[in-house]
């Protein structure tokens, strides 16, 4: 079992760790290899026990990280936010994904809308992504659970609006 990570001693160390987590909470060894660093070297930087040299900062810049943000903490984490890696990219939680799928299916049935299987999966994925985007902490199961009524309301409004405007692609079955 892996040991828990030590909290960073410096703001720079915190930002270095935040980058790794923003890029999918990669295993430190995998992320170090991606940067061309040794795992223990990266750990020292992230813990704030050593400051990274220009060559290491350059490796972060190649990932799209803003050096201004990295060094000072000011501005955006990524130099070009619209082209930044998908920060919300996380592992899909199967139980939550199924729960959202059941919710989508139930709401569509109650609203009298039948979807082909591929369209139903698209709706499920869209609803799941909306739920994750709405959450302040997508890893907090209680928060996600509390947002399900919001998601249900959002789905109903969307289907009712589509039914009221023929030609939008969501017609009554």
PDB file of C-alpha atoms in Angstrom:
ATOM      1  CA  UNK A   1       0.000   0.000   0.000  1.00  0.00           C
ATOM      2  CA  UNK A   2       1.364   3.417  -0.965  1.00  0.00           C
ATOM      3  CA  UNK A   3       2.181   5.900   1.745  1.00  0.00           C
ATOM      4  CA  UNK A   4       0.104   9.073   1.848  1.00  0.00           C
ATOM      5  CA  UNK A   5       1.760  12.064   0.232  1.00  0.00           C
ATOM      6  CA  UNK A   6       3.387  14.613   2.532  1.00  0.00           C
ATOM      7  CA  UNK A   7       1.874  18.098   2.410  1.00  0.00           C
ATOM      8  CA  UNK A   8       4.050  20.600   0.529  1.00  0.00           C
ATOM      9  CA  UNK A   9       6.176  22.976   2.599  1.00  0.00           C
ATOM     10  CA  UNK A  10       6.082  25.758   0.007  1.00  0.00           C
ATOM     11  CA  UNK A  11       3.510  27.375  -2.272  1.00  0.00           C
ATOM     12  CA  UNK A  12       5.583  26.311  -5.299  1.00  0.00           C
ATOM     13  CA  UNK A  13       5.501  22.707  -4.100  1.00  0.00           C
ATOM     14  CA  UNK A  14       1.699  22.968  -3.725  1.00  0.00           C
ATOM     15  CA  UNK A  15       1.363  24.318  -7.282  1.00  0.00           C
ATOM     16  CA  UNK A  16       3.558  21.538  -8.652  1.00  0.00           C
ATOM     17  CA  UNK A  17       1.346  18.952  -6.983  1.00  0.00           C
ATOM     18  CA  UNK A  18      -1.793  20.778  -8.134  1.00  0.00           C
ATOM     19  CA  UNK A  19      -0.621  20.450 -11.741  1.00  0.00           C
ATOM     20  CA  UNK A  20      -0.212  16.701 -11.428  1.00  0.00           C
ATOM     21  CA  UNK A  21      -3.663  16.396  -9.869  1.00  0.00           C
ATOM     22  CA  UNK A  22      -5.220  18.703 -12.475  1.00  0.00           C
ATOM     23  CA  UNK A  23      -3.806  16.452 -15.156  1.00  0.00           C
ATOM     24  CA  UNK A  24      -5.618  13.440 -13.750  1.00  0.00           C
ATOM     25  CA  UNK A  25      -3.949  12.737 -10.396  1.00  0.00           C
ATOM     26  CA  UNK A  26      -1.371  10.614 -12.140  1.00  0.00           C
ATOM     27  CA  UNK A  27       0.908   8.332 -10.249  1.00  0.00           C
ATOM     28  CA  UNK A  28       3.989  10.315  -9.302  1.00  0.00           C
ATOM     29  CA  UNK A  29       6.340   7.863 -11.049  1.00  0.00           C
ATOM     30  CA  UNK A  30       4.331   8.058 -14.289  1.00  0.00           C
ATOM     31  CA  UNK A  31       4.163  11.835 -14.154  1.00  0.00           C
ATOM     32  CA  UNK A  32       7.888  12.116 -13.376  1.00  0.00           C
ATOM     33  CA  UNK A  33       8.649   9.978 -16.422  1.00  0.00           C
ATOM     34  CA  UNK A  34       6.414  12.215 -18.547  1.00  0.00           C
ATOM     35  CA  UNK A  35       8.450  15.205 -17.383  1.00  0.00           C
ATOM     36  CA  UNK A  36      11.755  13.400 -17.841  1.00  0.00           C
ATOM     37  CA  UNK A  37      12.454  13.421 -14.100  1.00  0.00           C
ATOM     38  CA  UNK A  38      13.236  10.833 -11.475  1.00  0.00           C
ATOM     39  CA  UNK A  39      10.304  10.012  -9.167  1.00  0.00           C
ATOM     40  CA  UNK A  40      12.229  11.024  -6.029  1.00  0.00           C
ATOM     41  CA  UNK A  41      13.320  14.285  -7.662  1.00  0.00           C
ATOM     42  CA  UNK A  42       9.713  15.141  -8.480  1.00  0.00           C
ATOM     43  CA  UNK A  43       8.687  14.200  -4.938  1.00  0.00           C
ATOM     44  CA  UNK A  44      11.305  16.626  -3.543  1.00  0.00           C
ATOM     45  CA  UNK A  45       9.960  19.418  -5.759  1.00  0.00           C
ATOM     46  CA  UNK A  46       6.336  18.701  -4.826  1.00  0.00           C
ATOM     47  CA  UNK A  47       7.128  18.561  -1.107  1.00  0.00           C
ATOM     48  CA  UNK A  48       8.969  21.880  -1.346  1.00  0.00           C
ATOM     49  CA  UNK A  49      12.254  20.336  -0.267  1.00  0.00           C
ATOM     50  CA  UNK A  50      14.025  21.460  -3.461  1.00  0.00           C
ATOM     51  CA  UNK A  51      13.327  24.052  -6.141  1.00  0.00           C
ATOM     52  CA  UNK A  52      13.128  22.796  -9.704  1.00  0.00           C
ATOM     53  CA  UNK A  53      15.755  24.052 -12.167  1.00  0.00           C
ATOM     54  CA  UNK A  54      14.863  25.783 -15.437  1.00  0.00           C
ATOM     55  CA  UNK A  55      14.976  22.445 -17.287  1.00  0.00           C
ATOM     56  CA  UNK A  56      12.207  21.065 -15.046  1.00  0.00           C
ATOM     57  CA  UNK A  57      10.137  24.236 -15.384  1.00  0.00           C
ATOM     58  CA  UNK A  58      10.523  23.934 -19.142  1.00  0.00           C
ATOM     59  CA  UNK A  59       9.084  20.410 -18.982  1.00  0.00           C
ATOM     60  CA  UNK A  60       5.983  21.802 -17.233  1.00  0.00           C
ATOM     61  CA  UNK A  61       5.726  24.529 -19.876  1.00  0.00           C
ATOM     62  CA  UNK A  62       5.668  21.838 -22.596  1.00  0.00           C
ATOM     63  CA  UNK A  63       2.523  20.494 -20.896  1.00  0.00           C
ATOM     64  CA  UNK A  64       0.931  23.927 -21.338  1.00  0.00           C
ATOM     65  CA  UNK A  65       1.479  25.128 -17.775  1.00  0.00           C
ATOM     66  CA  UNK A  66       1.837  28.897 -17.379  1.00  0.00           C
ATOM     67  CA  UNK A  67       5.294  29.595 -15.977  1.00  0.00           C
ATOM     68  CA  UNK A  68       3.988  32.853 -14.497  1.00  0.00           C
ATOM     69  CA  UNK A  69       1.398  30.915 -12.513  1.00  0.00           C
ATOM     70  CA  UNK A  70       3.857  28.206 -11.605  1.00  0.00           C
ATOM     71  CA  UNK A  71       6.462  30.613 -10.222  1.00  0.00           C
ATOM     72  CA  UNK A  72       4.207  33.296  -8.720  1.00  0.00           C
ATOM     73  CA  UNK A  73       0.787  31.734  -8.306  1.00  0.00           C
ATOM     74  CA  UNK A  74      -0.728  34.589 -10.333  1.00  0.00           C
ATOM     75  CA  UNK A  75      -2.894  34.138 -13.406  1.00  0.00           C
ATOM     76  CA  UNK A  76      -4.197  30.888 -14.842  1.00  0.00           C
ATOM     77  CA  UNK A  77      -2.660  27.457 -14.314  1.00  0.00           C
ATOM     78  CA  UNK A  78      -2.448  26.887 -18.050  1.00  0.00           C
ATOM     79  CA  UNK A  79      -0.920  29.323 -20.516  1.00  0.00           C
ATOM     80  CA  UNK A  80      -3.820  28.898 -22.942  1.00  0.00           C
ATOM     81  CA  UNK A  81      -6.843  27.856 -20.843  1.00  0.00           C
ATOM     82  CA  UNK A  82      -9.140  27.018 -23.807  1.00  0.00           C
ATOM     83  CA  UNK A  83      -6.514  24.574 -25.088  1.00  0.00           C
ATOM     84  CA  UNK A  84      -5.568  23.276 -21.635  1.00  0.00           C
ATOM     85  CA  UNK A  85      -5.943  19.572 -20.952  1.00  0.00           C
ATOM     86  CA  UNK A  86      -9.408  18.596 -19.821  1.00  0.00           C
ATOM     87  CA  UNK A  87      -9.112  19.301 -16.113  1.00  0.00           C
ATOM     88  CA  UNK A  88     -12.308  17.470 -15.287  1.00  0.00           C
ATOM     89  CA  UNK A  89     -10.946  14.294 -16.880  1.00  0.00           C
ATOM     90  CA  UNK A  90     -11.268  11.781 -14.129  1.00  0.00           C
ATOM     91  CA  UNK A  91     -12.054   8.156 -13.907  1.00  0.00           C
ATOM     92  CA  UNK A  92     -15.762   7.545 -14.396  1.00  0.00           C
ATOM     93  CA  UNK A  93     -17.357   6.187 -11.256  1.00  0.00           C
ATOM     94  CA  UNK A  94     -19.412   3.233 -12.533  1.00  0.00           C
ATOM     95  CA  UNK A  95     -22.023   3.322  -9.754  1.00  0.00           C
ATOM     96  CA  UNK A  96     -22.682   7.030 -10.262  1.00  0.00           C
ATOM     97  CA  UNK A  97     -22.708   6.619 -14.039  1.00  0.00           C
ATOM     98  CA  UNK A  98     -25.348   3.863 -13.710  1.00  0.00           C
ATOM     99  CA  UNK A  99     -27.358   6.026 -11.301  1.00  0.00           C
ATOM    100  CA  UNK A 100     -27.299   8.917 -13.780  1.00  0.00           C
ATOM    101  CA  UNK A 101     -28.268   6.498 -16.564  1.00  0.00           C
ATOM    102  CA  UNK A 102     -31.268   5.263 -14.600  1.00  0.00           C
ATOM    103  CA  UNK A 103     -32.264   8.869 -13.889  1.00  0.00           C
ATOM    104  CA  UNK A 104     -32.000   9.792 -17.584  1.00  0.00           C
ATOM    105  CA  UNK A 105     -34.041   6.736 -18.604  1.00  0.00           C
ATOM    106  CA  UNK A 106     -36.732   7.420 -15.988  1.00  0.00           C
ATOM    107  CA  UNK A 107     -37.094  11.101 -16.907  1.00  0.00           C
ATOM    108  CA  UNK A 108     -37.292  10.307 -20.619  1.00  0.00           C
ATOM    109  CA  UNK A 109     -39.941   7.647 -19.961  1.00  0.00           C
ATOM    110  CA  UNK A 110     -41.968   9.984 -17.728  1.00  0.00           C
ATOM    111  CA  UNK A 111     -41.789  12.712 -20.370  1.00  0.00           C
ATOM    112  CA  UNK A 112     -42.820  10.250 -23.097  1.00  0.00           C
ATOM    113  CA  UNK A 113     -39.541  10.412 -25.013  1.00  0.00           C
ATOM    114  CA  UNK A 114     -38.050   7.257 -26.499  1.00  0.00           C
ATOM    115  CA  UNK A 115     -34.434   7.285 -27.570  1.00  0.00           C
ATOM    116  CA  UNK A 116     -32.408   4.830 -29.613  1.00  0.00           C
ATOM    117  CA  UNK A 117     -29.678   3.152 -27.525  1.00  0.00           C
ATOM    118  CA  UNK A 118     -26.830   5.340 -28.847  1.00  0.00           C
ATOM    119  CA  UNK A 119     -28.781   8.532 -28.196  1.00  0.00           C
ATOM    120  CA  UNK A 120     -29.629   7.317 -24.682  1.00  0.00           C
ATOM    121  CA  UNK A 121     -25.928   6.751 -23.987  1.00  0.00           C
ATOM    122  CA  UNK A 122     -25.135  10.220 -25.332  1.00  0.00           C
ATOM    123  CA  UNK A 123     -27.771  11.711 -23.002  1.00  0.00           C
ATOM    124  CA  UNK A 124     -26.368   9.730 -20.074  1.00  0.00           C
ATOM    125  CA  UNK A 125     -22.804  10.916 -20.789  1.00  0.00           C
ATOM    126  CA  UNK A 126     -23.962  14.521 -21.189  1.00  0.00           C
ATOM    127  CA  UNK A 127     -25.886  14.376 -17.908  1.00  0.00           C
ATOM    128  CA  UNK A 128     -22.935  12.795 -16.092  1.00  0.00           C
ATOM    129  CA  UNK A 129     -20.584  15.472 -17.419  1.00  0.00           C
ATOM    130  CA  UNK A 130     -23.015  18.225 -16.401  1.00  0.00           C
ATOM    131  CA  UNK A 131     -23.193  16.765 -12.901  1.00  0.00           C
ATOM    132  CA  UNK A 132     -19.394  16.614 -12.617  1.00  0.00           C
ATOM    133  CA  UNK A 133     -19.013  20.168 -13.937  1.00  0.00           C
ATOM    134  CA  UNK A 134     -21.594  21.486 -11.464  1.00  0.00           C
ATOM    135  CA  UNK A 135     -19.869  19.941  -8.437  1.00  0.00           C
ATOM    136  CA  UNK A 136     -17.347  22.010  -6.539  1.00  0.00           C
ATOM    137  CA  UNK A 137     -15.584  18.785  -5.537  1.00  0.00           C
ATOM    138  CA  UNK A 138     -16.331  16.021  -8.061  1.00  0.00           C
ATOM    139  CA  UNK A 139     -14.704  13.476  -5.757  1.00  0.00           C
ATOM    140  CA  UNK A 140     -17.222  14.185  -2.956  1.00  0.00           C
ATOM    141  CA  UNK A 141     -19.896  11.497  -3.250  1.00  0.00           C
ATOM    142  CA  UNK A 142     -22.260  13.311  -0.863  1.00  0.00           C
ATOM    143  CA  UNK A 143     -22.076  16.493  -2.933  1.00  0.00           C
ATOM    144  CA  UNK A 144     -22.736  14.575  -6.152  1.00  0.00           C
ATOM    145  CA  UNK A 145     -25.705  12.823  -4.534  1.00  0.00           C
ATOM    146  CA  UNK A 146     -27.101  16.188  -3.419  1.00  0.00           C
ATOM    147  CA  UNK A 147     -26.892  17.470  -7.008  1.00  0.00           C
ATOM    148  CA  UNK A 148     -29.066  14.704  -8.475  1.00  0.00           C
ATOM    149  CA  UNK A 149     -32.337  16.670  -7.921  1.00  0.00           C
ATOM    150  CA  UNK A 150     -30.760  19.592  -9.805  1.00  0.00           C
ATOM    151  CA  UNK A 151     -29.840  17.216 -12.643  1.00  0.00           C
ATOM    152  CA  UNK A 152     -33.367  15.799 -12.710  1.00  0.00           C
ATOM    153  CA  UNK A 153     -34.863  19.288 -12.929  1.00  0.00           C
ATOM    154  CA  UNK A 154     -32.409  20.239 -15.666  1.00  0.00           C
ATOM    155  CA  UNK A 155     -33.300  17.149 -17.715  1.00  0.00           C
ATOM    156  CA  UNK A 156     -37.046  17.734 -17.348  1.00  0.00           C
ATOM    157  CA  UNK A 157     -36.752  21.370 -18.415  1.00  0.00           C
ATOM    158  CA  UNK A 158     -34.648  20.404 -21.400  1.00  0.00           C
ATOM    159  CA  UNK A 159     -37.122  17.743 -22.555  1.00  0.00           C
ATOM    160  CA  UNK A 160     -40.160  19.956 -21.954  1.00  0.00           C
ATOM    161  CA  UNK A 161     -38.572  22.803 -23.906  1.00  0.00           C
ATOM    162  CA  UNK A 162     -37.719  20.438 -26.760  1.00  0.00           C
ATOM    163  CA  UNK A 163     -41.262  19.052 -26.820  1.00  0.00           C
ATOM    164  CA  UNK A 164     -42.649  22.595 -26.949  1.00  0.00           C
ATOM    165  CA  UNK A 165     -40.463  23.405 -29.967  1.00  0.00           C
ATOM    166  CA  UNK A 166     -40.971  20.798 -32.682  1.00  0.00           C
ATOM    167  CA  UNK A 167     -37.987  20.240 -34.929  1.00  0.00           C
ATOM    168  CA  UNK A 168     -35.408  20.354 -32.163  1.00  0.00           C
ATOM    169  CA  UNK A 169     -34.800  16.629 -32.357  1.00  0.00           C
ATOM    170  CA  UNK A 170     -36.620  15.654 -29.166  1.00  0.00           C
ATOM    171  CA  UNK A 171     -40.140  14.896 -30.301  1.00  0.00           C
ATOM    172  CA  UNK A 172     -42.778  12.857 -28.560  1.00  0.00           C
ATOM    173  CA  UNK A 173     -42.671   9.134 -29.366  1.00  0.00           C
TER     174      UNK A 173
END
